[in-house]
Amino acid sequence: EWLAQKRNEHIQEALELDQETELIEKKKGELQKEVELLEKEKMKLQKVRMDLKEEERILEEEGCWIDKKRNDHMQQAILLDKERNFLFVSRKELILTVTDN
């Protein structure tokens, strides 16, 4: 009878271990699915990061273009100021010449 009891205990332990193994396998499957989802999310985030870097590069190029245009306009404004000053001085000289004669 003692042997039968020990045998039953071992059978019970084996059944419990089988149940634990099943739970572990189930949990392992769930974790693998989570890992797959996280990997997909990681890939999406990497794509977003690359897109953002591309947008940043484009904005930087546009910023350089805007800076160049602003500098061009400032140069034009300086030239126009010089031309205006020259015309103003020339006009003054012309007036002085006309009034002297």
PDB file of C-alpha atoms in Angstrom:
ATOM      1  CA  GLU A   1       0.000   0.000   0.000  1.00  0.00           C
ATOM      2  CA  TRP A   2       2.847   2.380   0.740  1.00  0.00           C
ATOM      3  CA  LEU A   3       4.198   1.793  -2.763  1.00  0.00           C
ATOM      4  CA  ALA A   4       0.790   2.477  -4.257  1.00  0.00           C
ATOM      5  CA  GLN A   5       0.563   5.720  -2.312  1.00  0.00           C
ATOM      6  CA  LYS A   6       4.046   6.792  -3.455  1.00  0.00           C
ATOM      7  CA  ARG A   7       3.157   5.824  -7.010  1.00  0.00           C
ATOM      8  CA  ASN A   8       0.007   7.952  -6.817  1.00  0.00           C
ATOM      9  CA  GLU A   9       1.987  10.873  -5.396  1.00  0.00           C
ATOM     10  CA  HIS A  10       4.473  10.616  -8.264  1.00  0.00           C
ATOM     11  CA  ILE A  11       1.644  10.431 -10.771  1.00  0.00           C
ATOM     12  CA  GLN A  12       0.079  13.519  -9.174  1.00  0.00           C
ATOM     13  CA  GLU A  13       3.424  15.355  -9.279  1.00  0.00           C
ATOM     14  CA  ALA A  14       3.849  14.388 -12.936  1.00  0.00           C
ATOM     15  CA  LEU A  15       0.369  15.701 -13.739  1.00  0.00           C
ATOM     16  CA  GLU A  16       1.131  18.971 -11.947  1.00  0.00           C
ATOM     17  CA  LEU A  17       4.410  19.277 -13.826  1.00  0.00           C
ATOM     18  CA  ASP A  18       2.571  18.654 -17.102  1.00  0.00           C
ATOM     19  CA  GLN A  19       0.103  21.411 -16.234  1.00  0.00           C
ATOM     20  CA  GLU A  20       2.938  23.787 -15.328  1.00  0.00           C
ATOM     21  CA  THR A  21       4.692  22.892 -18.593  1.00  0.00           C
ATOM     22  CA  GLU A  22       1.506  23.654 -20.519  1.00  0.00           C
ATOM     23  CA  LEU A  23       1.147  27.016 -18.770  1.00  0.00           C
ATOM     24  CA  ILE A  24       4.797  27.818 -19.460  1.00  0.00           C
ATOM     25  CA  GLU A  25       4.400  26.906 -23.145  1.00  0.00           C
ATOM     26  CA  LYS A  26       1.252  29.017 -23.379  1.00  0.00           C
ATOM     27  CA  LYS A  27       3.011  31.947 -21.728  1.00  0.00           C
ATOM     28  CA  LYS A  28       5.992  31.432 -24.040  1.00  0.00           C
ATOM     29  CA  GLY A  29       3.678  31.649 -27.065  1.00  0.00           C
ATOM     30  CA  GLU A  30       2.076  34.827 -25.728  1.00  0.00           C
ATOM     31  CA  LEU A  31       5.495  36.359 -25.112  1.00  0.00           C
ATOM     32  CA  GLN A  32       6.629  35.410 -28.627  1.00  0.00           C
ATOM     33  CA  LYS A  33       3.576  37.193 -30.044  1.00  0.00           C
ATOM     34  CA  GLU A  34       4.408  40.245 -27.929  1.00  0.00           C
ATOM     35  CA  VAL A  35       7.996  40.155 -29.166  1.00  0.00           C
ATOM     36  CA  GLU A  36       6.747  39.988 -32.775  1.00  0.00           C
ATOM     37  CA  LEU A  37       4.453  42.972 -32.185  1.00  0.00           C
ATOM     38  CA  LEU A  38       7.282  44.898 -30.559  1.00  0.00           C
ATOM     39  CA  GLU A  39       9.577  44.078 -33.489  1.00  0.00           C
ATOM     40  CA  LYS A  40       6.938  45.383 -35.918  1.00  0.00           C
ATOM     41  CA  GLU A  41       6.537  48.523 -33.811  1.00  0.00           C
ATOM     42  CA  LYS A  42      10.318  48.936 -33.730  1.00  0.00           C
ATOM     43  CA  MET A  43      10.444  48.719 -37.531  1.00  0.00           C
ATOM     44  CA  LYS A  44       7.660  51.310 -37.832  1.00  0.00           C
ATOM     45  CA  LEU A  45       9.525  53.628 -35.464  1.00  0.00           C
ATOM     46  CA  GLN A  46      12.744  53.176 -37.442  1.00  0.00           C
ATOM     47  CA  LYS A  47      10.880  54.137 -40.621  1.00  0.00           C
ATOM     48  CA  VAL A  48       9.401  57.188 -38.882  1.00  0.00           C
ATOM     49  CA  ARG A  49      12.874  58.124 -37.654  1.00  0.00           C
ATOM     50  CA  MET A  50      14.276  57.833 -41.199  1.00  0.00           C
ATOM     51  CA  ASP A  51      11.370  59.887 -42.565  1.00  0.00           C
ATOM     52  CA  LEU A  52      11.996  62.560 -39.929  1.00  0.00           C
ATOM     53  CA  LYS A  53      15.699  62.664 -40.793  1.00  0.00           C
ATOM     54  CA  GLU A  54      14.804  63.078 -44.466  1.00  0.00           C
ATOM     55  CA  GLU A  55      12.356  65.874 -43.621  1.00  0.00           C
ATOM     56  CA  GLU A  56      15.025  67.518 -41.448  1.00  0.00           C
ATOM     57  CA  ARG A  57      17.505  67.322 -44.347  1.00  0.00           C
ATOM     58  CA  ILE A  58      14.953  68.855 -46.734  1.00  0.00           C
ATOM     59  CA  LEU A  59      14.126  71.634 -44.255  1.00  0.00           C
ATOM     60  CA  GLU A  60      17.811  72.306 -43.791  1.00  0.00           C
ATOM     61  CA  GLU A  61      18.242  72.582 -47.571  1.00  0.00           C
ATOM     62  CA  GLU A  62      15.228  74.885 -47.774  1.00  0.00           C
ATOM     63  CA  GLY A  63      16.642  76.926 -44.904  1.00  0.00           C
ATOM     64  CA  CYS A  64      19.930  77.298 -46.793  1.00  0.00           C
ATOM     65  CA  TRP A  65      18.001  78.321 -49.907  1.00  0.00           C
ATOM     66  CA  ILE A  66      16.017  80.885 -47.891  1.00  0.00           C
ATOM     67  CA  ASP A  67      19.238  82.216 -46.346  1.00  0.00           C
ATOM     68  CA  LYS A  68      20.771  82.533 -49.816  1.00  0.00           C
ATOM     69  CA  LYS A  69      17.693  84.351 -51.137  1.00  0.00           C
ATOM     70  CA  ARG A  70      17.697  86.671 -48.113  1.00  0.00           C
ATOM     71  CA  ASN A  71      21.382  87.434 -48.689  1.00  0.00           C
ATOM     72  CA  ASP A  72      20.711  88.059 -52.403  1.00  0.00           C
ATOM     73  CA  HIS A  73      17.906  90.464 -51.503  1.00  0.00           C
ATOM     74  CA  MET A  74      20.106  92.235 -48.970  1.00  0.00           C
ATOM     75  CA  GLN A  75      22.825  92.623 -51.629  1.00  0.00           C
ATOM     76  CA  GLN A  76      20.228  94.019 -54.031  1.00  0.00           C
ATOM     77  CA  ALA A  77      19.000  96.415 -51.336  1.00  0.00           C
ATOM     78  CA  ILE A  78      22.575  97.591 -50.693  1.00  0.00           C
ATOM     79  CA  LEU A  79      23.129  98.141 -54.415  1.00  0.00           C
ATOM     80  CA  LEU A  80      19.821 100.026 -54.695  1.00  0.00           C
ATOM     81  CA  ASP A  81      20.790 102.198 -51.718  1.00  0.00           C
ATOM     82  CA  LYS A  82      24.140 102.982 -53.324  1.00  0.00           C
ATOM     83  CA  GLU A  83      22.440 103.749 -56.630  1.00  0.00           C
ATOM     84  CA  ARG A  84      19.866 105.969 -54.899  1.00  0.00           C
ATOM     85  CA  ASN A  85      22.601 107.814 -53.010  1.00  0.00           C
ATOM     86  CA  PHE A  86      24.566 108.261 -56.229  1.00  0.00           C
ATOM     87  CA  LEU A  87      21.472 109.615 -57.997  1.00  0.00           C
ATOM     88  CA  PHE A  88      20.727 111.892 -55.048  1.00  0.00           C
ATOM     89  CA  VAL A  89      24.274 113.274 -55.095  1.00  0.00           C
ATOM     90  CA  SER A  90      24.187 113.588 -58.897  1.00  0.00           C
ATOM     91  CA  ARG A  91      20.873 115.431 -58.653  1.00  0.00           C
ATOM     92  CA  LYS A  92      22.307 117.755 -56.024  1.00  0.00           C
ATOM     93  CA  GLU A  93      25.343 118.437 -58.199  1.00  0.00           C
ATOM     94  CA  LEU A  94      23.092 119.056 -61.202  1.00  0.00           C
ATOM     95  CA  ILE A  95      20.977 121.500 -59.177  1.00  0.00           C
ATOM     96  CA  LEU A  96      24.102 123.275 -57.965  1.00  0.00           C
ATOM     97  CA  THR A  97      25.472 123.441 -61.497  1.00  0.00           C
ATOM     98  CA  VAL A  98      22.190 124.809 -62.856  1.00  0.00           C
ATOM     99  CA  THR A  99      21.887 127.380 -60.088  1.00  0.00           C
ATOM    100  CA  ASP A 100      25.524 128.441 -60.525  1.00  0.00           C
ATOM    101  CA  ASN A 101      24.980 129.112 -64.218  1.00  0.00           C
TER     102      ASN A 101
END
